[in-house]
Every structure is written in structure tokens, then in C-alpha cells.
mmCIF file of C-alpha atoms in Angstrom:
data_model
loop_
_atom_site.group_PDB
_atom_site.id
_atom_site.type_symbol
_atom_site.label_atom_id
_atom_site.label_comp_id
_atom_site.label_asym_id
_atom_site.label_seq_id
_atom_site.Cartn_x
_atom_site.Cartn_y
_atom_site.Cartn_z
ATOM 1 C CA MET N 21 95.116 81.136 92.581
ATOM 2 C CA THR N 22 92.590 83.175 90.652
ATOM 3 C CA ALA N 23 89.369 84.677 92.092
ATOM 4 C CA LEU N 24 87.513 81.986 89.949
ATOM 5 C CA ASN N 25 89.100 79.306 91.588
ATOM 6 C CA ARG N 26 89.023 80.840 95.077
ATOM 7 C CA ARG N 27 85.089 80.575 94.561
ATOM 8 C CA GLN N 28 85.220 77.162 93.575
ATOM 9 C CA ASN N 29 87.196 76.171 96.435
ATOM 10 C CA THR N 30 84.226 76.998 98.605
ATOM 11 C CA VAL N 31 81.737 75.260 96.684
ATOM 12 C CA GLU N 32 80.928 71.576 96.867
ATOM 13 C CA THR N 33 82.245 69.773 93.892
ATOM 14 C CA LEU N 34 81.442 66.602 92.210
ATOM 15 C CA GLN N 35 83.754 63.871 90.897
ATOM 16 C CA LEU N 36 82.223 62.594 87.915
ATOM 17 C CA ARG N 37 83.318 59.896 85.141
ATOM 18 C CA VAL N 38 82.870 59.894 81.598
ATOM 19 C CA THR N 39 80.551 56.894 80.918
ATOM 20 C CA GLU N 40 79.842 57.695 77.229
ATOM 21 C CA THR N 41 80.766 59.935 74.328
ATOM 22 C CA GLU N 42 78.906 60.575 71.051
ATOM 23 C CA ASP N 43 79.578 63.193 68.172
ATOM 24 C CA LEU N 44 76.318 64.964 67.355
ATOM 25 C CA THR N 45 77.787 66.918 64.543
ATOM 26 C CA ALA N 46 81.399 67.116 63.153
ATOM 27 C CA GLN N 47 82.174 69.742 65.932
ATOM 28 C CA ILE N 48 79.826 68.849 68.607
ATOM 29 C CA ARG N 49 80.093 66.062 71.022
ATOM 30 C CA LYS N 50 77.915 64.883 73.595
ATOM 31 C CA ILE N 51 79.395 63.662 77.098
ATOM 32 C CA VAL N 52 77.778 61.586 79.443
ATOM 33 C CA LEU N 53 78.793 61.943 83.073
ATOM 34 C CA LYS N 54 77.937 59.810 86.294
ATOM 35 C CA GLN N 55 79.071 59.465 89.898
ATOM 36 C CA ALA N 56 81.038 56.575 91.052
ATOM 37 C CA GLU N 57 79.144 53.485 92.152
ATOM 38 C CA GLY N 58 75.890 54.943 90.425
ATOM 39 C CA LEU N 59 75.135 57.326 93.214
ATOM 40 C CA PRO N 60 72.395 59.857 92.376
ATOM 41 C CA LEU N 61 73.473 63.485 91.207
ATOM 42 C CA PRO N 62 72.162 66.588 92.471
ATOM 43 C CA ALA N 63 68.861 67.494 90.857
ATOM 44 C CA ALA N 64 68.781 69.988 88.095
ATOM 45 C CA LYS N 65 66.053 72.060 86.417
ATOM 46 C CA PRO N 66 65.847 72.700 82.470
ATOM 47 C CA GLY N 67 68.393 75.565 81.847
ATOM 48 C CA ALA N 68 70.866 74.658 84.542
ATOM 49 C CA HIS N 69 74.609 74.411 83.790
ATOM 50 C CA ILE N 70 77.528 72.840 85.605
ATOM 51 C CA ARG N 71 81.096 74.229 85.624
ATOM 52 C CA VAL N 72 83.802 71.668 84.896
ATOM 53 C CA HIS N 73 87.365 72.285 86.156
ATOM 54 C CA ILE N 74 89.498 72.007 83.175
ATOM 55 C CA GLY N 75 92.777 69.949 84.149
ATOM 56 C CA GLY N 76 96.362 69.918 82.741
ATOM 57 C CA ALA N 77 97.569 73.423 81.867
ATOM 58 C CA PHE N 78 94.218 74.999 82.242
ATOM 59 C CA ASP N 79 93.782 76.576 85.823
ATOM 60 C CA ASP N 80 90.288 77.584 84.802
ATOM 61 C CA THR N 81 86.439 76.342 84.457
ATOM 62 C CA ARG N 82 84.028 76.023 81.641
ATOM 63 C CA ALA N 83 80.285 76.069 81.854
ATOM 64 C CA TYR N 84 78.123 73.759 79.964
ATOM 65 C CA SER N 85 74.204 73.489 79.987
ATOM 66 C CA LEU N 86 72.712 70.074 80.905
ATOM 67 C CA LEU N 87 70.738 68.322 78.415
ATOM 68 C CA MET N 88 67.544 66.890 79.728
ATOM 69 C CA LEU N 89 65.916 64.054 77.832
ATOM 70 C CA ASN N 90 62.144 63.727 76.927
ATOM 71 C CA ASP N 91 61.986 60.202 78.326
ATOM 72 C CA HIS N 92 61.165 59.992 82.212
ATOM 73 C CA SER N 93 62.641 56.439 82.377
ATOM 74 C CA THR N 94 66.197 57.754 81.538
ATOM 75 C CA ASP N 95 69.006 57.967 83.862
ATOM 76 C CA ALA N 96 69.034 61.814 83.219
ATOM 77 C CA ALA N 97 65.561 62.037 84.244
ATOM 78 C CA THR N 98 66.178 59.939 87.445
ATOM 79 C CA HIS N 99 69.202 62.286 88.535
ATOM 80 C CA LEU N 100 71.805 59.375 87.913
ATOM 81 C CA GLN N 101 73.678 61.118 84.980
ATOM 82 C CA TYR N 102 74.359 64.494 83.383
ATOM 83 C CA GLU N 103 74.610 65.078 79.703
ATOM 84 C CA ILE N 104 76.370 68.050 78.069
ATOM 85 C CA ALA N 105 77.228 68.894 74.458
ATOM 86 C CA VAL N 106 80.525 70.483 73.840
ATOM 87 C CA LYS N 107 81.265 72.313 70.715
ATOM 88 C CA ARG N 108 85.025 72.094 69.603
ATOM 89 C CA GLU N 109 86.319 75.659 68.983
ATOM 90 C CA ASP N 110 89.766 75.296 67.412
ATOM 91 C CA ALA N 111 90.639 79.070 67.881
ATOM 92 C CA GLY N 112 89.425 79.110 71.301
ATOM 93 C CA SER N 113 91.459 79.030 74.567
ATOM 94 C CA GLY N 114 91.800 75.356 74.736
ATOM 95 C CA GLY N 115 88.785 74.294 77.078
ATOM 96 C CA SER N 116 86.523 72.748 74.198
ATOM 97 C CA ARG N 117 89.805 70.846 72.581
ATOM 98 C CA TYR N 118 90.179 69.290 76.244
ATOM 99 C CA MET N 119 86.667 68.093 76.475
ATOM 100 C CA HIS N 120 86.739 66.696 73.019
ATOM 101 C CA ALA N 121 89.879 64.664 74.164
ATOM 102 C CA LEU N 122 88.302 63.027 76.958
ATOM 103 C CA ASN N 123 87.737 59.307 76.996
ATOM 104 C CA VAL N 124 85.236 57.005 78.404
ATOM 105 C CA GLY N 125 86.604 56.300 82.094
ATOM 106 C CA ASP N 126 88.216 59.653 82.412
ATOM 107 C CA THR N 127 87.139 61.588 85.531
ATOM 108 C CA LEU N 128 86.200 65.268 85.815
ATOM 109 C CA VAL N 129 85.639 67.639 88.916
ATOM 110 C CA CYS N 130 82.465 69.553 88.388
ATOM 111 C CA ASP N 131 80.590 72.008 90.565
ATOM 112 C CA ARG N 132 76.996 71.350 91.366
ATOM 113 C CA PRO N 133 74.313 72.569 89.055
ATOM 114 C CA ARG N 134 73.413 76.268 88.872
ATOM 115 C CA HIS N 135 70.004 77.590 87.765
ATOM 116 C CA ASP N 136 70.734 81.204 86.376
ATOM 117 C CA PHE N 137 68.808 80.666 83.261
ATOM 118 C CA LYS N 138 65.437 78.978 83.858
ATOM 119 C CA LEU N 139 61.766 78.778 82.852
ATOM 120 C CA GLU N 140 59.230 80.914 84.579
ATOM 121 C CA PRO N 141 56.579 79.153 86.943
ATOM 122 C CA PRO N 142 54.051 77.244 84.959
ATOM 123 C CA ASP N 143 51.288 78.958 83.225
ATOM 124 C CA GLN N 144 49.465 78.353 80.014
ATOM 125 C CA THR N 145 51.277 81.258 78.140
ATOM 126 C CA CYS N 146 53.003 80.060 75.148
ATOM 127 C CA ALA N 147 56.736 80.501 75.509
ATOM 128 C CA VAL N 148 59.126 81.479 72.760
ATOM 129 C CA LEU N 149 62.458 79.768 72.697
ATOM 130 C CA LEU N 150 65.166 81.031 70.419
ATOM 131 C CA ALA N 151 68.550 79.465 70.029
ATOM 132 C CA GLY N 152 71.606 80.084 68.001
ATOM 133 C CA GLY N 153 74.317 77.566 67.238
ATOM 134 C CA ILE N 154 75.492 75.659 70.290
ATOM 135 C CA GLY N 155 72.912 77.686 72.469
ATOM 136 C CA ILE N 156 70.535 74.966 71.555
ATOM 137 C CA THR N 157 71.600 73.016 74.542
ATOM 138 C CA PRO N 158 69.711 74.706 77.391
ATOM 139 C CA ILE N 159 66.901 75.580 75.023
ATOM 140 C CA PHE N 160 66.513 71.728 74.200
ATOM 141 C CA ALA N 161 66.169 71.112 78.060
ATOM 142 C CA MET N 162 63.501 73.870 78.421
ATOM 143 C CA ALA N 163 61.586 72.380 75.237
ATOM 144 C CA GLY N 164 61.432 68.897 76.473
ATOM 145 C CA ALA N 165 60.294 70.432 80.050
ATOM 146 C CA LEU N 166 57.491 72.312 78.446
ATOM 147 C CA SER N 167 56.461 69.214 76.044
ATOM 148 C CA ARG N 168 56.372 66.893 78.959
ATOM 149 C CA GLU N 169 54.132 69.436 80.867
ATOM 150 C CA GLY N 170 51.809 70.209 78.299
ATOM 151 C CA ARG N 171 52.824 73.737 78.118
ATOM 152 C CA PRO N 172 52.644 75.554 74.610
ATOM 153 C CA PHE N 173 55.688 76.926 73.212
ATOM 154 C CA HIS N 174 57.350 77.834 69.989
ATOM 155 C CA LEU N 175 60.993 76.978 69.275
ATOM 156 C CA HIS N 176 63.197 78.872 66.710
ATOM 157 C CA TYR N 177 66.448 77.390 65.929
ATOM 158 C CA ALA N 178 69.256 79.177 63.898
ATOM 159 C CA GLY N 179 72.489 77.835 62.438
ATOM 160 C CA ARG N 180 74.515 78.052 59.396
ATOM 161 C CA ASP N 181 73.378 74.823 57.877
ATOM 162 C CA ARG N 182 71.690 71.499 59.291
ATOM 163 C CA SER N 183 74.944 69.662 59.251
ATOM 164 C CA GLN N 184 76.229 71.991 62.034
ATOM 165 C CA MET N 185 73.120 71.782 64.248
ATOM 166 C CA ALA N 186 72.729 69.378 66.866
ATOM 167 C CA LEU N 187 69.552 67.541 68.258
ATOM 168 C CA LEU N 188 67.545 68.087 65.155
ATOM 169 C CA ASN N 189 65.910 64.705 65.256
ATOM 170 C CA GLU N 190 65.268 64.990 68.811
ATOM 171 C CA LEU N 191 63.672 68.351 68.639
ATOM 172 C CA ALA N 192 61.484 67.438 65.840
ATOM 173 C CA VAL N 193 59.944 64.782 68.115
ATOM 174 C CA ILE N 194 59.614 67.288 71.156
ATOM 175 C CA ALA N 195 58.449 70.258 69.440
ATOM 176 C CA GLY N 196 56.679 68.847 66.206
ATOM 177 C CA GLU N 197 55.233 71.571 64.134
ATOM 178 C CA ASN N 198 56.113 74.270 66.627
ATOM 179 C CA LEU N 199 59.973 73.775 65.457
ATOM 180 C CA LYS N 200 61.339 76.552 63.035
ATOM 181 C CA ILE N 201 64.810 75.815 61.671
ATOM 182 C CA HIS N 202 66.367 79.204 60.327
ATOM 183 C CA LEU N 203 69.324 78.810 58.217
ATOM 184 C CA ASP N 204 71.873 81.321 57.151
ATOM 185 C CA GLN N 205 71.452 82.807 53.738
ATOM 186 C CA GLN N 206 68.329 80.824 52.907
ATOM 187 C CA ASP N 207 64.594 82.088 52.723
ATOM 188 C CA SER N 208 64.174 80.549 56.206
ATOM 189 C CA GLN N 209 67.001 82.923 57.756
ATOM 190 C CA LEU N 210 66.152 84.187 61.061
ATOM 191 C CA ASP N 211 63.921 87.267 61.196
ATOM 192 C CA ILE N 212 63.998 88.644 64.841
ATOM 193 C CA ASN N 213 61.540 91.353 64.135
ATOM 194 C CA ALA N 214 58.785 89.074 62.688
ATOM 195 C CA ILE N 215 59.221 86.826 65.970
ATOM 196 C CA LEU N 216 58.658 89.865 68.084
ATOM 197 C CA ARG N 217 55.960 90.952 66.050
ATOM 198 C CA SER N 218 54.109 87.704 66.613
ATOM 199 C CA MET N 219 54.570 87.776 70.064
ATOM 200 C CA HIS N 220 51.493 88.724 72.753
ATOM 201 C CA ALA N 221 52.058 91.092 75.397
ATOM 202 C CA ASP N 222 52.125 88.572 78.148
ATOM 203 C CA GLN N 223 54.576 86.090 76.358
ATOM 204 C CA HIS N 224 58.221 85.294 77.665
ATOM 205 C CA LEU N 225 61.213 85.132 75.405
ATOM 206 C CA TYR N 226 63.962 82.868 76.103
ATOM 207 C CA VAL N 227 67.179 83.318 74.079
ATOM 208 C CA CYS N 228 70.640 81.528 74.050
ATOM 209 C CA GLY N 229 73.458 81.928 71.749
ATOM 210 C CA PRO N 230 76.551 83.976 70.729
ATOM 211 C CA ALA N 231 76.799 87.643 71.719
ATOM 212 C CA GLY N 232 76.167 89.151 68.342
ATOM 213 C CA LEU N 233 72.482 87.136 68.319
ATOM 214 C CA LEU N 234 72.088 88.039 71.897
ATOM 215 C CA ASP N 235 72.934 91.639 71.394
ATOM 216 C CA THR N 236 70.589 91.841 68.338
ATOM 217 C CA VAL N 237 67.464 90.400 70.252
ATOM 218 C CA LEU N 238 67.765 92.366 73.342
ATOM 219 C CA ALA N 239 68.012 95.689 71.346
ATOM 220 C CA MET N 240 65.085 94.660 69.317
ATOM 221 C CA ALA N 241 62.960 93.343 72.270
ATOM 222 C CA LYS N 242 63.488 96.881 73.941
ATOM 223 C CA GLN N 243 62.412 98.671 70.582
ATOM 224 C CA ALA N 244 59.334 96.420 70.193
ATOM 225 C CA GLY N 245 58.366 97.356 74.126
ATOM 226 C CA LEU N 246 58.824 93.690 75.459
ATOM 227 C CA PRO N 247 59.458 94.177 79.145
ATOM 228 C CA ALA N 248 62.832 93.240 80.469
ATOM 229 C CA THR N 249 61.015 91.036 82.845
ATOM 230 C CA GLN N 250 59.837 88.871 79.967
ATOM 231 C CA VAL N 251 63.008 88.470 78.210
ATOM 232 C CA HIS N 252 65.335 85.595 79.741
ATOM 233 C CA PHE N 253 68.935 84.946 78.128
ATOM 234 C CA GLU N 254 72.315 83.210 78.549
ATOM 235 C CA LEU N 255 75.399 84.087 76.466
ATOM 236 C CA PHE N 256 77.002 81.242 74.872
ATOM 237 C CA SER N 257 80.241 82.941 73.855
ATOM 238 C CA ASN N 258 82.516 85.374 75.544
ATOM 239 C CA PRO N 259 82.127 88.804 74.055
ATOM 240 C CA ALA N 260 85.139 90.656 72.530
ATOM 241 C CA VAL N 261 87.018 92.496 75.305
ATOM 242 C CA SER N 262 87.221 95.728 73.142
ATOM 243 C CA ALA N 263 87.280 97.044 70.047
ATOM 244 C CA SER N 264 89.306 100.025 71.128
ATOM 245 C CA THR N 265 92.927 100.390 70.640
ATOM 246 C CA ASP N 266 93.159 102.651 73.683
ATOM 247 C CA SER N 267 94.482 101.558 77.079
ATOM 248 C CA PHE N 268 93.553 103.144 80.457
ATOM 249 C CA GLN N 269 94.406 103.143 84.123
ATOM 250 C CA VAL N 270 92.847 101.638 87.018
ATOM 251 C CA ARG N 271 93.464 102.619 90.589
ATOM 252 C CA LEU N 272 92.345 100.405 93.415
ATOM 253 C CA ALA N 273 90.963 102.769 96.214
ATOM 254 C CA GLN N 274 91.741 100.686 98.920
ATOM 255 C CA SER N 275 95.376 99.790 98.312
ATOM 256 C CA GLY N 276 96.200 102.645 96.126
ATOM 257 C CA LYS N 277 97.642 100.555 93.390
ATOM 258 C CA THR N 278 97.459 101.584 89.717
ATOM 259 C CA TYR N 279 97.531 99.307 86.920
ATOM 260 C CA VAL N 280 97.448 100.016 83.063
ATOM 261 C CA ILE N 281 94.619 97.937 81.258
ATOM 262 C CA PRO N 282 95.962 97.526 77.688
ATOM 263 C CA PRO N 283 93.904 96.830 74.594
ATOM 264 C CA GLY N 284 92.752 93.120 74.283
ATOM 265 C CA LYS N 285 92.712 92.563 78.196
ATOM 266 C CA SER N 286 90.034 93.119 80.629
ATOM 267 C CA ILE N 287 90.352 94.860 83.856
ATOM 268 C CA LEU N 288 89.799 91.579 85.626
ATOM 269 C CA GLN N 289 92.471 89.710 83.679
ATOM 270 C CA VAL N 290 95.033 92.499 84.461
ATOM 271 C CA LEU N 291 94.236 92.557 88.157
ATOM 272 C CA GLN N 292 94.410 88.713 88.257
ATOM 273 C CA ASP N 293 97.918 88.882 86.429
ATOM 274 C CA HIS N 294 99.141 91.235 89.400
ATOM 275 C CA GLY N 295 98.023 88.806 92.262
ATOM 276 C CA GLU N 296 94.891 90.654 92.902
ATOM 277 C CA ASP N 297 91.769 88.288 93.754
ATOM 278 C CA PRO N 298 88.524 90.003 92.808
ATOM 279 C CA LEU N 299 85.353 87.805 92.916
ATOM 280 C CA CYS N 300 84.032 86.557 89.404
ATOM 281 C CA ASP N 301 82.192 83.901 87.971
ATOM 282 C CA CYS N 302 80.934 83.863 84.318
ATOM 283 C CA CYS N 303 83.461 86.260 82.650
ATOM 284 C CA ARG N 304 81.140 87.363 80.121
ATOM 285 C CA GLY N 305 79.150 90.042 81.801
ATOM 286 C CA GLU N 306 76.050 88.228 82.668
ATOM 287 C CA CYS N 307 76.217 87.081 86.207
ATOM 288 C CA GLY N 308 77.288 90.311 88.259
ATOM 289 C CA VAL N 309 79.629 88.756 90.540
ATOM 290 C CA CYS N 310 82.590 90.827 89.745
ATOM 291 C CA GLN N 311 80.606 94.195 90.045
ATOM 292 C CA VAL N 312 82.376 96.773 91.990
ATOM 293 C CA GLY N 313 81.792 100.533 92.614
ATOM 294 C CA VAL N 314 83.078 103.190 90.465
ATOM 295 C CA LEU N 315 84.608 106.322 92.658
ATOM 296 C CA GLU N 316 86.012 108.315 89.716
ATOM 297 C CA GLY N 317 85.838 108.048 86.061
ATOM 298 C CA GLU N 318 83.197 107.072 83.610
ATOM 299 C CA PRO N 319 82.922 103.316 82.615
ATOM 300 C CA ASP N 320 82.122 102.045 79.291
ATOM 301 C CA HIS N 321 79.633 99.292 80.061
ATOM 302 C CA ARG N 322 79.682 96.130 78.054
ATOM 303 C CA ASP N 323 77.781 93.892 80.404
ATOM 304 C CA TYR N 324 74.091 92.362 80.388
ATOM 305 C CA VAL N 325 73.460 93.090 83.981
ATOM 306 C CA LEU N 326 72.844 96.632 84.733
ATOM 307 C CA SER N 327 69.895 98.739 83.634
ATOM 308 C CA ASP N 328 70.043 101.750 81.419
ATOM 309 C CA ALA N 329 69.742 103.993 84.196
ATOM 310 C CA GLU N 330 72.259 102.310 86.265
ATOM 311 C CA LYS N 331 74.669 102.612 83.260
ATOM 312 C CA ALA N 332 74.003 106.130 82.993
ATOM 313 C CA GLN N 333 74.740 106.906 86.642
ATOM 314 C CA GLY N 334 78.190 105.342 86.131
ATOM 315 C CA LYS N 335 78.587 104.341 89.761
ATOM 316 C CA LEU N 336 79.070 100.323 89.031
ATOM 317 C CA ILE N 337 81.282 98.360 86.587
ATOM 318 C CA HIS N 338 81.620 94.894 85.732
ATOM 319 C CA ILE N 339 85.219 94.313 85.497
ATOM 320 C CA CYS N 340 85.214 91.119 83.412
ATOM 321 C CA VAL N 341 84.161 92.947 80.192
ATOM 322 C CA SER N 342 83.570 96.873 80.664
ATOM 323 C CA ARG N 343 86.151 99.313 80.049
ATOM 324 C CA SER N 344 86.884 103.216 80.533
ATOM 325 C CA LYS N 345 85.611 106.103 78.501
ATOM 326 C CA THR N 346 88.249 108.260 80.629
ATOM 327 C CA PRO N 347 91.962 107.886 81.101
ATOM 328 C CA MET N 348 91.474 106.835 84.731
ATOM 329 C CA LEU N 349 89.032 104.746 86.704
ATOM 330 C CA VAL N 350 89.190 104.652 90.483
ATOM 331 C CA LEU N 351 87.323 101.416 91.836
ATOM 332 C CA ASP N 352 86.035 100.816 95.353
ATOM 333 C CA MET N 353 88.462 97.706 95.919
#
């Protein structure tokens, strides 16, 4: 049993039934989920996600943001249903293909909603929302909430072309003239620097998308002097494990066991392969659950959790994504 599943077994789960599916694009499918007998679901706020336990051959989970509609009369607004949108990744590990194969009437085991990516408390400061690709799903929920509350916002939505971008019509209704569509290799291509230059000192930025977009936005926001407390983000793809061709060793101080970490595998994956049971959750370097202490060696940080000062100290590592700059790491575990 993996650490991820160990954690899930201590979390209250929901048995949800697929009641509707709809293709939003050729690759993105909306899936509507309800509890049996129409029982109400746990309340969720904009930006929340649920973890779906992938069945069959997949002893794993996938996180999907909840879509929140702009109509208070809908089942989504009254906590009777959850709606998620899943992009099929044919080159992925199989989770999205499993979700796209679901039919009405199928059941899923899901964790209760989590709120790791959320709007700041209400004020009249204009929020800036930025989404890339399928990262629109939590941003869509946030835009709907801001619209309902009469709070000002600007929404930037980037994609390859309109045919691959979900929820465009709904966003046009919600955001109106505050919606800006950015298409690759056109005059409307996303200009992150221009967005940051247009922001005032007290504005908050909310970003969701793939690792490349997120890395670029975070770096540019830092250069622009936007405080980290005003930048909120969620990663919608797993970063590459490593561009390095070098392997290294990890020794667990408490047991004395040593493992070789090859290129293309994370420390976490190798430990799980050998029956170790470290805590983990997102497996993307975002949540901080897999953080452990470093007793010897120099980490090669790839996470989004530690500050620059903490990374420079080299005393902590997130084993789901980070690697080593030295031949050996000794971990406090």
C-alpha cells in the first residue's frame, strides 16, 4: 500500500455516482457526480478540488477541481452535485483515459473537497485570474464567485486555439469585457509581463496551468516585485522528474537503508517501490506533505513550497520532485 493510499484510508471518502457526462471539447469531458438518494454533498468553495480514487489497475488517485456554476438555483450551488472537467491525456499514465471511459451510473470513490487554492477574503481589490489550458477549471469557479459577489476581476485565459479551450461561452457571460483570450502564435498571445505591469501594488494574482506557465509566471512576478503573499497558484500537470542523466543515492538515517535514485524516477517513487511508506499527497511539489529533513548532502530543489532562503539552507527536501546535487543524500526518516 502506498503512502498516498495510507493517507486516504484515514480520510472520509464519498461514494459518488456519475449522473451526466458532456464533451466540452474533443479532449475535455465534463462529469457530473451525485451521492446516492440525492443526499447533499460537503460544501465546497471556489478553487476546491476532490481526489478521485482510480480503480481497476490504478492504485492511485487523481485531483480534479470543482466547477461552480454562476446560477444559484443549480444543484452545484445547493451542494447536491459536483462537476469536474477532465482532459484526456493519451500519453499520460492512464488516469484521464479511465475517467473518460466512465458511463452514467458508474460509481467513484472520492475524498472530500480540499481548499488548497482559494480566493482571499472579500474586498474590492481587483483580482487578476490567469489560466492555461485545463487550468481554467478552478479559475472558472473563482470567476463565477467574484461575479456573483460583485467583486472586480480580470480573467486571462490562454490556449493553443479556441477549439481546445473549454467553457468559453460560459466565461463570456460571467466575465464579459473582463475576459481576455490569448491564443498561441497570434497577436493575442499571452504577455505575462504586460499583465504584471498593469497590476497595482495591492492586487492579488491567481494562476493555474501547466508547469511551464507556472514557472514563468512565478519568476516574472518575483522580478516585478509582486509579494509572494499576493501570488496564488495551482499546478495542473506533474513536472518532469529530472532533466539530469545522473543517478544518486539516498540513505534513510533511521533505518540505515540506502537506495539508488535513477534518472526518471523520484525519491518518493523509489522508496515506495521498496516498500517504504513516506507521506505524500500532490506528487507535484506543491502541497508540502512529503517534506523531510536533510542531514547530509545538497538537495536540488524542484518544489513550489520552500522559500529561496529555505532552499539555500538545504535542510529540507520535497521527495516527490526534488533531487540531489551531491552523490549522497542522508534523510531524516
